[in-house]
Amino acid sequence: MRDFPDVPLRPFGYFVHHQGRGHAERCAAVVNALPAARPVRIFCARDDIFPPLRENVTVQKLPSLFEARGDEPKGAALLDTPDTTHCAPVGWTGIREAMAAMVQFFTDEAPELMIVDVSAEVAQLARLCSVPHVKILQHGDRSDAGHRAAYDGAAGLLAPFHVDLAQTDWAVWAEKIQFAPGLGVNVTLPEVKHAKATLKLGQRPMALVVCGGGGNGISEAALGVAARSYPQMDWITIGEVQRDWHATLPPNLFHRGWVDNAPDYIAAADLVISSTGNTTCAQVLTAAKPWIVVPEWRYFDEQLEKARALGQADAALYLPHMPSSAHAWRAAIEQAQSQHDPVRQRALAGGDDAAASTAHWLSSLANRLWDRPDISTSLKEVHHA
């Protein structure tokens, strides 16, 4: 390898959507694996959702791009939204301030890459400001003009899941996609016996229902039917459950609500029913449990398409909605158990090298874009936080 004189590395920028913690945890995994000499400026509407970050990484708090302050003009809000944007209301001071802060960074720091997780508008802003961007690739119907502009104009696309979960319509971008299964997700799970002991579970089999945090939760009535259909099994829910006045609840159905030790529940389960949030998927794939996935409503059918991908990859049984009768529940559970392939699930989960491989890919991409024919000695040092 040729050695070149070490020169200060220009920064990477990183925009992080502040809903939930998944985007922030993925960001931390990536930036902590980058070379220690690489400065990173993170832009986010919250600065309290990040795990510990290495030195040379700063978080700049922005106004939210989609939460109104209350002084926005109603007349401007009625303007048509162009097909090339998703959320671009007019007359918002906060949006002007947020975009101006990122443009100032582009001007003052000349970043080598802007990583966007996620916003079609921020991705297009970077491109219009002559800054190459890397866009996080998500499942769903992304055929609209806004997503196409963000993806088509990207220098690279980062997909935080296995290549076998790719959608067929992504073939047009195949050469610039980096797949990184398990990126930013803690998939360390306890041993089954330790998990059962921690949760004080007995010898009865246990079905776990994982309810996501982005919607109203899974219907309690549907779970009551399931638990009554399998009285020999304990049914435990974690997360938000949608309460139904007409639900007939048997004594083997237990609601735990929000918990801090979801990995214990997943490790202890004999069957998992869940939506398809990123963290849940990574943990269930690692645990390699019989699995039924039922998508929750999300913008652009993100969970629907991911659930379909998991079903097509033989990682889970995909159902469009919760079974609505005892015989439908029995049929679904028997199918999930009979087709269960733990080897396939663990292969899709990925390994613990996702962050390091992503950091190497980003560094290599920057070198190519900025005409560096080889990696200087300063790029060899990778920080593992």
PDB file of N, CA, C and O in Angstrom, residues 144-196:
ATOM      1  N   ASP A 144     -42.283   7.101  -5.184  1.00  0.00           N
ATOM      2  CA  ASP A 144     -42.659   8.497  -5.363  1.00  0.00           C
ATOM      3  C   ASP A 144     -41.453   9.335  -5.776  1.00  0.00           C
ATOM      4  O   ASP A 144     -40.290   8.946  -5.585  1.00  0.00           O
ATOM      5  N   ALA A 145     -41.735  10.512  -6.312  1.00  0.00           N
ATOM      6  CA  ALA A 145     -40.679  11.369  -6.842  1.00  0.00           C
ATOM      7  C   ALA A 145     -39.709  11.828  -5.755  1.00  0.00           C
ATOM      8  O   ALA A 145     -38.508  11.978  -6.004  1.00  0.00           O
ATOM      9  N   GLY A 146     -40.196  12.046  -4.537  1.00  0.00           N
ATOM     10  CA  GLY A 146     -39.326  12.492  -3.465  1.00  0.00           C
ATOM     11  C   GLY A 146     -38.263  11.467  -3.104  1.00  0.00           C
ATOM     12  O   GLY A 146     -37.077  11.783  -3.004  1.00  0.00           O
ATOM     13  N   HIS A 147     -38.700  10.219  -2.904  1.00  0.00           N
ATOM     14  CA  HIS A 147     -37.732   9.169  -2.593  1.00  0.00           C
ATOM     15  C   HIS A 147     -36.812   8.907  -3.783  1.00  0.00           C
ATOM     16  O   HIS A 147     -35.598   8.691  -3.614  1.00  0.00           O
ATOM     17  N   ARG A 148     -37.376   8.899  -4.978  1.00  0.00           N
ATOM     18  CA  ARG A 148     -36.536   8.639  -6.152  1.00  0.00           C
ATOM     19  C   ARG A 148     -35.440   9.691  -6.280  1.00  0.00           C
ATOM     20  O   ARG A 148     -34.288   9.368  -6.585  1.00  0.00           O
ATOM     21  N   ALA A 149     -35.780  10.947  -6.034  1.00  0.00           N
ATOM     22  CA  ALA A 149     -34.776  12.004  -6.128  1.00  0.00           C
ATOM     23  C   ALA A 149     -33.675  11.801  -5.087  1.00  0.00           C
ATOM     24  O   ALA A 149     -32.484  11.967  -5.376  1.00  0.00           O
ATOM     25  N   ALA A 150     -34.077  11.443  -3.856  1.00  0.00           N
ATOM     26  CA  ALA A 150     -33.094  11.245  -2.791  1.00  0.00           C
ATOM     27  C   ALA A 150     -32.207  10.037  -3.065  1.00  0.00           C
ATOM     28  O   ALA A 150     -30.989  10.078  -2.834  1.00  0.00           O
ATOM     29  N   TYR A 151     -32.793   8.939  -3.576  1.00  0.00           N
ATOM     30  CA  TYR A 151     -32.032   7.722  -3.838  1.00  0.00           C
ATOM     31  C   TYR A 151     -31.218   7.828  -5.126  1.00  0.00           C
ATOM     32  O   TYR A 151     -30.049   7.434  -5.177  1.00  0.00           O
ATOM     33  N   ASP A 152     -31.847   8.353  -6.180  1.00  0.00           N
ATOM     34  CA  ASP A 152     -31.136   8.478  -7.455  1.00  0.00           C
ATOM     35  C   ASP A 152     -29.936   9.407  -7.322  1.00  0.00           C
ATOM     36  O   ASP A 152     -28.894   9.193  -7.943  1.00  0.00           O
ATOM     37  N   GLY A 153     -30.080  10.457  -6.521  1.00  0.00           N
ATOM     38  CA  GLY A 153     -29.007  11.427  -6.391  1.00  0.00           C
ATOM     39  C   GLY A 153     -27.951  11.075  -5.377  1.00  0.00           C
ATOM     40  O   GLY A 153     -26.972  11.807  -5.215  1.00  0.00           O
ATOM     41  N   ALA A 154     -28.113   9.950  -4.672  1.00  0.00           N
ATOM     42  CA  ALA A 154     -27.176   9.573  -3.611  1.00  0.00           C
ATOM     43  C   ALA A 154     -25.881   9.004  -4.174  1.00  0.00           C
ATOM     44  O   ALA A 154     -25.875   8.333  -5.205  1.00  0.00           O
ATOM     45  N   ALA A 155     -24.792   9.264  -3.461  1.00  0.00           N
ATOM     46  CA  ALA A 155     -23.518   8.631  -3.797  1.00  0.00           C
ATOM     47  C   ALA A 155     -23.501   7.180  -3.353  1.00  0.00           C
ATOM     48  O   ALA A 155     -22.785   6.343  -3.917  1.00  0.00           O
ATOM     49  N   GLY A 156     -24.278   6.870  -2.347  1.00  0.00           N
ATOM     50  CA  GLY A 156     -24.375   5.499  -1.847  1.00  0.00           C
ATOM     51  C   GLY A 156     -25.643   5.339  -1.038  1.00  0.00           C
ATOM     52  O   GLY A 156     -26.209   6.309  -0.534  1.00  0.00           O
ATOM     53  N   LEU A 157     -26.102   4.098  -0.917  1.00  0.00           N
ATOM     54  CA  LEU A 157     -27.289   3.768  -0.137  1.00  0.00           C
ATOM     55  C   LEU A 157     -26.905   2.737   0.914  1.00  0.00           C
ATOM     56  O   LEU A 157     -26.294   1.711   0.587  1.00  0.00           O
ATOM     57  N   LEU A 158     -27.244   3.010   2.157  1.00  0.00           N
ATOM     58  CA  LEU A 158     -26.903   2.122   3.263  1.00  0.00           C
ATOM     59  C   LEU A 158     -28.161   1.393   3.727  1.00  0.00           C
ATOM     60  O   LEU A 158     -29.121   2.014   4.184  1.00  0.00           O
ATOM     61  N   ALA A 159     -28.163   0.074   3.585  1.00  0.00           N
ATOM     62  CA  ALA A 159     -29.313  -0.764   3.947  1.00  0.00           C
ATOM     63  C   ALA A 159     -28.967  -1.551   5.208  1.00  0.00           C
ATOM     64  O   ALA A 159     -28.147  -2.476   5.155  1.00  0.00           O
ATOM     65  N   PRO A 160     -29.577  -1.219   6.358  1.00  0.00           N
ATOM     66  CA  PRO A 160     -29.204  -1.880   7.615  1.00  0.00           C
ATOM     67  C   PRO A 160     -29.900  -3.225   7.819  1.00  0.00           C
ATOM     68  O   PRO A 160     -30.521  -3.477   8.836  1.00  0.00           O
ATOM     69  N   PHE A 161     -29.772  -4.093   6.822  1.00  0.00           N
ATOM     70  CA  PHE A 161     -30.369  -5.430   6.881  1.00  0.00           C
ATOM     71  C   PHE A 161     -29.686  -6.304   5.833  1.00  0.00           C
ATOM     72  O   PHE A 161     -28.854  -5.834   5.053  1.00  0.00           O
ATOM     73  N   HIS A 162     -30.043  -7.569   5.806  1.00  0.00           N
ATOM     74  CA  HIS A 162     -29.390  -8.549   4.934  1.00  0.00           C
ATOM     75  C   HIS A 162     -29.828  -8.358   3.486  1.00  0.00           C
ATOM     76  O   HIS A 162     -30.963  -7.966   3.195  1.00  0.00           O
ATOM     77  N   VAL A 163     -28.928  -8.674   2.553  1.00  0.00           N
ATOM     78  CA  VAL A 163     -29.226  -8.532   1.129  1.00  0.00           C
ATOM     79  C   VAL A 163     -30.420  -9.381   0.709  1.00  0.00           C
ATOM     80  O   VAL A 163     -31.160  -9.008  -0.221  1.00  0.00           O
ATOM     81  N   ASP A 164     -30.664 -10.488   1.390  1.00  0.00           N
ATOM     82  CA  ASP A 164     -31.786 -11.343   1.025  1.00  0.00           C
ATOM     83  C   ASP A 164     -33.139 -10.739   1.409  1.00  0.00           C
ATOM     84  O   ASP A 164     -34.187 -11.297   1.061  1.00  0.00           O
ATOM     85  N   LEU A 165     -33.128  -9.624   2.112  1.00  0.00           N
ATOM     86  CA  LEU A 165     -34.357  -8.911   2.437  1.00  0.00           C
ATOM     87  C   LEU A 165     -34.572  -7.717   1.509  1.00  0.00           C
ATOM     88  O   LEU A 165     -35.465  -6.895   1.751  1.00  0.00           O
ATOM     89  N   ALA A 166     -33.795  -7.633   0.451  1.00  0.00           N
ATOM     90  CA  ALA A 166     -33.941  -6.529  -0.496  1.00  0.00           C
ATOM     91  C   ALA A 166     -35.217  -6.669  -1.307  1.00  0.00           C
ATOM     92  O   ALA A 166     -35.675  -7.781  -1.593  1.00  0.00           O
ATOM     93  N   GLN A 167     -35.795  -5.536  -1.675  1.00  0.00           N
ATOM     94  CA  GLN A 167     -36.955  -5.529  -2.551  1.00  0.00           C
ATOM     95  C   GLN A 167     -36.493  -5.581  -4.010  1.00  0.00           C
ATOM     96  O   GLN A 167     -35.436  -5.046  -4.366  1.00  0.00           O
ATOM     97  N   THR A 168     -37.291  -6.207  -4.854  1.00  0.00           N
ATOM     98  CA  THR A 168     -36.901  -6.373  -6.256  1.00  0.00           C
ATOM     99  C   THR A 168     -36.778  -5.044  -6.974  1.00  0.00           C
ATOM    100  O   THR A 168     -35.970  -4.921  -7.909  1.00  0.00           O
ATOM    101  N   ASP A 169     -37.541  -4.032  -6.549  1.00  0.00           N
ATOM    102  CA  ASP A 169     -37.491  -2.750  -7.253  1.00  0.00           C
ATOM    103  C   ASP A 169     -36.247  -1.936  -6.919  1.00  0.00           C
ATOM    104  O   ASP A 169     -36.074  -0.830  -7.432  1.00  0.00           O
ATOM    105  N   TRP A 170     -35.369  -2.477  -6.068  1.00  0.00           N
ATOM    106  CA  TRP A 170     -34.108  -1.785  -5.768  1.00  0.00           C
ATOM    107  C   TRP A 170     -32.998  -2.145  -6.746  1.00  0.00           C
ATOM    108  O   TRP A 170     -31.872  -1.654  -6.615  1.00  0.00           O
ATOM    109  N   ALA A 171     -33.283  -2.999  -7.707  1.00  0.00           N
ATOM    110  CA  ALA A 171     -32.230  -3.462  -8.616  1.00  0.00           C
ATOM    111  C   ALA A 171     -31.542  -2.306  -9.333  1.00  0.00           C
ATOM    112  O   ALA A 171     -30.345  -2.367  -9.635  1.00  0.00           O
ATOM    113  N   VAL A 172     -32.269  -1.244  -9.597  1.00  0.00           N
ATOM    114  CA  VAL A 172     -31.703  -0.098 -10.309  1.00  0.00           C
ATOM    115  C   VAL A 172     -30.582   0.560  -9.511  1.00  0.00           C
ATOM    116  O   VAL A 172     -29.717   1.228 -10.086  1.00  0.00           O
ATOM    117  N   TRP A 173     -30.570   0.378  -8.202  1.00  0.00           N
ATOM    118  CA  TRP A 173     -29.539   0.989  -7.351  1.00  0.00           C
ATOM    119  C   TRP A 173     -28.524  -0.038  -6.848  1.00  0.00           C
ATOM    120  O   TRP A 173     -27.720   0.257  -5.957  1.00  0.00           O
ATOM    121  N   ALA A 174     -28.526  -1.226  -7.389  1.00  0.00           N
ATOM    122  CA  ALA A 174     -27.759  -2.343  -6.818  1.00  0.00           C
ATOM    123  C   ALA A 174     -26.282  -2.010  -6.618  1.00  0.00           C
ATOM    124  O   ALA A 174     -25.681  -2.397  -5.613  1.00  0.00           O
ATOM    125  N   GLU A 175     -25.692  -1.277  -7.546  1.00  0.00           N
ATOM    126  CA  GLU A 175     -24.249  -1.041  -7.485  1.00  0.00           C
ATOM    127  C   GLU A 175     -23.848  -0.086  -6.369  1.00  0.00           C
ATOM    128  O   GLU A 175     -22.665  -0.023  -6.024  1.00  0.00           O
ATOM    129  N   LYS A 176     -24.787   0.663  -5.815  1.00  0.00           N
ATOM    130  CA  LYS A 176     -24.399   1.611  -4.768  1.00  0.00           C
ATOM    131  C   LYS A 176     -25.016   1.293  -3.407  1.00  0.00           C
ATOM    132  O   LYS A 176     -24.976   2.123  -2.503  1.00  0.00           O
ATOM    133  N   ILE A 177     -25.550   0.073  -3.248  1.00  0.00           N
ATOM    134  CA  ILE A 177     -26.126  -0.307  -1.955  1.00  0.00           C
ATOM    135  C   ILE A 177     -25.097  -1.067  -1.125  1.00  0.00           C
ATOM    136  O   ILE A 177     -24.460  -2.005  -1.604  1.00  0.00           O
ATOM    137  N   GLN A 178     -24.957  -0.671   0.121  1.00  0.00           N
ATOM    138  CA  GLN A 178     -24.160  -1.393   1.102  1.00  0.00           C
ATOM    139  C   GLN A 178     -25.115  -2.012   2.113  1.00  0.00           C
ATOM    140  O   GLN A 178     -25.828  -1.309   2.827  1.00  0.00           O
ATOM    141  N   PHE A 179     -25.165  -3.340   2.175  1.00  0.00           N
ATOM    142  CA  PHE A 179     -26.024  -4.031   3.133  1.00  0.00           C
ATOM    143  C   PHE A 179     -25.257  -4.251   4.435  1.00  0.00           C
ATOM    144  O   PHE A 179     -24.098  -4.681   4.418  1.00  0.00           O
ATOM    145  N   ALA A 180     -25.907  -3.964   5.551  1.00  0.00           N
ATOM    146  CA  ALA A 180     -25.252  -4.059   6.859  1.00  0.00           C
ATOM    147  C   ALA A 180     -26.227  -4.622   7.885  1.00  0.00           C
ATOM    148  O   ALA A 180     -26.760  -3.890   8.721  1.00  0.00           O
ATOM    149  N   PRO A 181     -26.511  -5.927   7.837  1.00  0.00           N
ATOM    150  CA  PRO A 181     -27.484  -6.511   8.771  1.00  0.00           C
ATOM    151  C   PRO A 181     -27.042  -6.365  10.218  1.00  0.00           C
ATOM    152  O   PRO A 181     -25.895  -6.619  10.564  1.00  0.00           O
ATOM    153  N   GLY A 182     -27.982  -5.920  11.045  1.00  0.00           N
ATOM    154  CA  GLY A 182     -27.703  -5.759  12.468  1.00  0.00           C
ATOM    155  C   GLY A 182     -27.042  -4.450  12.838  1.00  0.00           C
ATOM    156  O   GLY A 182     -26.700  -4.245  14.014  1.00  0.00           O
ATOM    157  N   LEU A 183     -26.891  -3.536  11.902  1.00  0.00           N
ATOM    158  CA  LEU A 183     -26.180  -2.286  12.171  1.00  0.00           C
ATOM    159  C   LEU A 183     -26.881  -1.481  13.258  1.00  0.00           C
ATOM    160  O   LEU A 183     -28.057  -1.152  13.151  1.00  0.00           O
ATOM    161  N   GLY A 184     -26.139  -1.157  14.308  1.00  0.00           N
ATOM    162  CA  GLY A 184     -26.652  -0.281  15.353  1.00  0.00           C
ATOM    163  C   GLY A 184     -27.634  -0.914  16.307  1.00  0.00           C
ATOM    164  O   GLY A 184     -28.246  -0.216  17.119  1.00  0.00           O
ATOM    165  N   VAL A 185     -27.792  -2.223  16.243  1.00  0.00           N
ATOM    166  CA  VAL A 185     -28.748  -2.907  17.112  1.00  0.00           C
ATOM    167  C   VAL A 185     -27.995  -3.836  18.049  1.00  0.00           C
ATOM    168  O   VAL A 185     -27.154  -4.629  17.613  1.00  0.00           O
ATOM    169  N   ASN A 186     -28.273  -3.728  19.325  1.00  0.00           N
ATOM    170  CA  ASN A 186     -27.674  -4.627  20.297  1.00  0.00           C
ATOM    171  C   ASN A 186     -28.401  -5.967  20.242  1.00  0.00           C
ATOM    172  O   ASN A 186     -29.550  -6.079  20.684  1.00  0.00           O
ATOM    173  N   VAL A 187     -27.750  -6.962  19.677  1.00  0.00           N
ATOM    174  CA  VAL A 187     -28.382  -8.271  19.536  1.00  0.00           C
ATOM    175  C   VAL A 187     -27.802  -9.283  20.525  1.00  0.00           C
ATOM    176  O   VAL A 187     -27.899 -10.487  20.333  1.00  0.00           O
ATOM    177  N   THR A 188     -27.209  -8.768  21.590  1.00  0.00           N
ATOM    178  CA  THR A 188     -26.727  -9.656  22.645  1.00  0.00           C
ATOM    179  C   THR A 188     -27.915 -10.167  23.448  1.00  0.00           C
ATOM    180  O   THR A 188     -28.653  -9.390  24.059  1.00  0.00           O
ATOM    181  N   LEU A 189     -28.108 -11.458  23.432  1.00  0.00           N
ATOM    182  CA  LEU A 189     -29.245 -12.061  24.110  1.00  0.00           C
ATOM    183  C   LEU A 189     -28.765 -13.009  25.209  1.00  0.00           C
ATOM    184  O   LEU A 189     -27.741 -13.682  25.053  1.00  0.00           O
ATOM    185  N   PRO A 190     -29.490 -13.075  26.327  1.00  0.00           N
ATOM    186  CA  PRO A 190     -29.107 -14.010  27.393  1.00  0.00           C
ATOM    187  C   PRO A 190     -29.435 -15.445  26.989  1.00  0.00           C
ATOM    188  O   PRO A 190     -30.193 -15.690  26.048  1.00  0.00           O
ATOM    189  N   GLU A 191     -28.866 -16.393  27.714  1.00  0.00           N
ATOM    190  CA  GLU A 191     -29.229 -17.778  27.503  1.00  0.00           C
ATOM    191  C   GLU A 191     -30.684 -17.993  27.936  1.00  0.00           C
ATOM    192  O   GLU A 191     -31.205 -17.294  28.808  1.00  0.00           O
ATOM    193  N   VAL A 192     -31.308 -18.958  27.298  1.00  0.00           N
ATOM    194  CA  VAL A 192     -32.733 -19.188  27.545  1.00  0.00           C
ATOM    195  C   VAL A 192     -33.018 -19.429  29.028  1.00  0.00           C
ATOM    196  O   VAL A 192     -33.933 -18.831  29.607  1.00  0.00           O
ATOM    197  N   LYS A 193     -32.239 -20.283  29.663  1.00  0.00           N
ATOM    198  CA  LYS A 193     -32.513 -20.616  31.060  1.00  0.00           C
ATOM    199  C   LYS A 193     -32.328 -19.406  31.967  1.00  0.00           C
ATOM    200  O   LYS A 193     -33.077 -19.216  32.946  1.00  0.00           O
ATOM    201  N   HIS A 194     -31.345 -18.557  31.645  1.00  0.00           N
ATOM    202  CA  HIS A 194     -31.134 -17.356  32.450  1.00  0.00           C
ATOM    203  C   HIS A 194     -32.273 -16.364  32.243  1.00  0.00           C
ATOM    204  O   HIS A 194     -32.722 -15.707  33.197  1.00  0.00           O
ATOM    205  N   ALA A 195     -32.740 -16.258  30.993  1.00  0.00           N
ATOM    206  CA  ALA A 195     -33.850 -15.353  30.712  1.00  0.00           C
ATOM    207  C   ALA A 195     -35.114 -15.792  31.441  1.00  0.00           C
ATOM    208  O   ALA A 195     -35.831 -14.976  32.033  1.00  0.00           O
ATOM    209  N   LYS A 196     -35.396 -17.076  31.409  1.00  0.00           N
ATOM    210  CA  LYS A 196     -36.589 -17.588  32.101  1.00  0.00           C
ATOM    211  C   LYS A 196     -36.485 -17.370  33.604  1.00  0.00           C
ATOM    212  O   LYS A 196     -37.481 -17.036  34.280  1.00  0.00           O
TER     213      LYS A 196
END
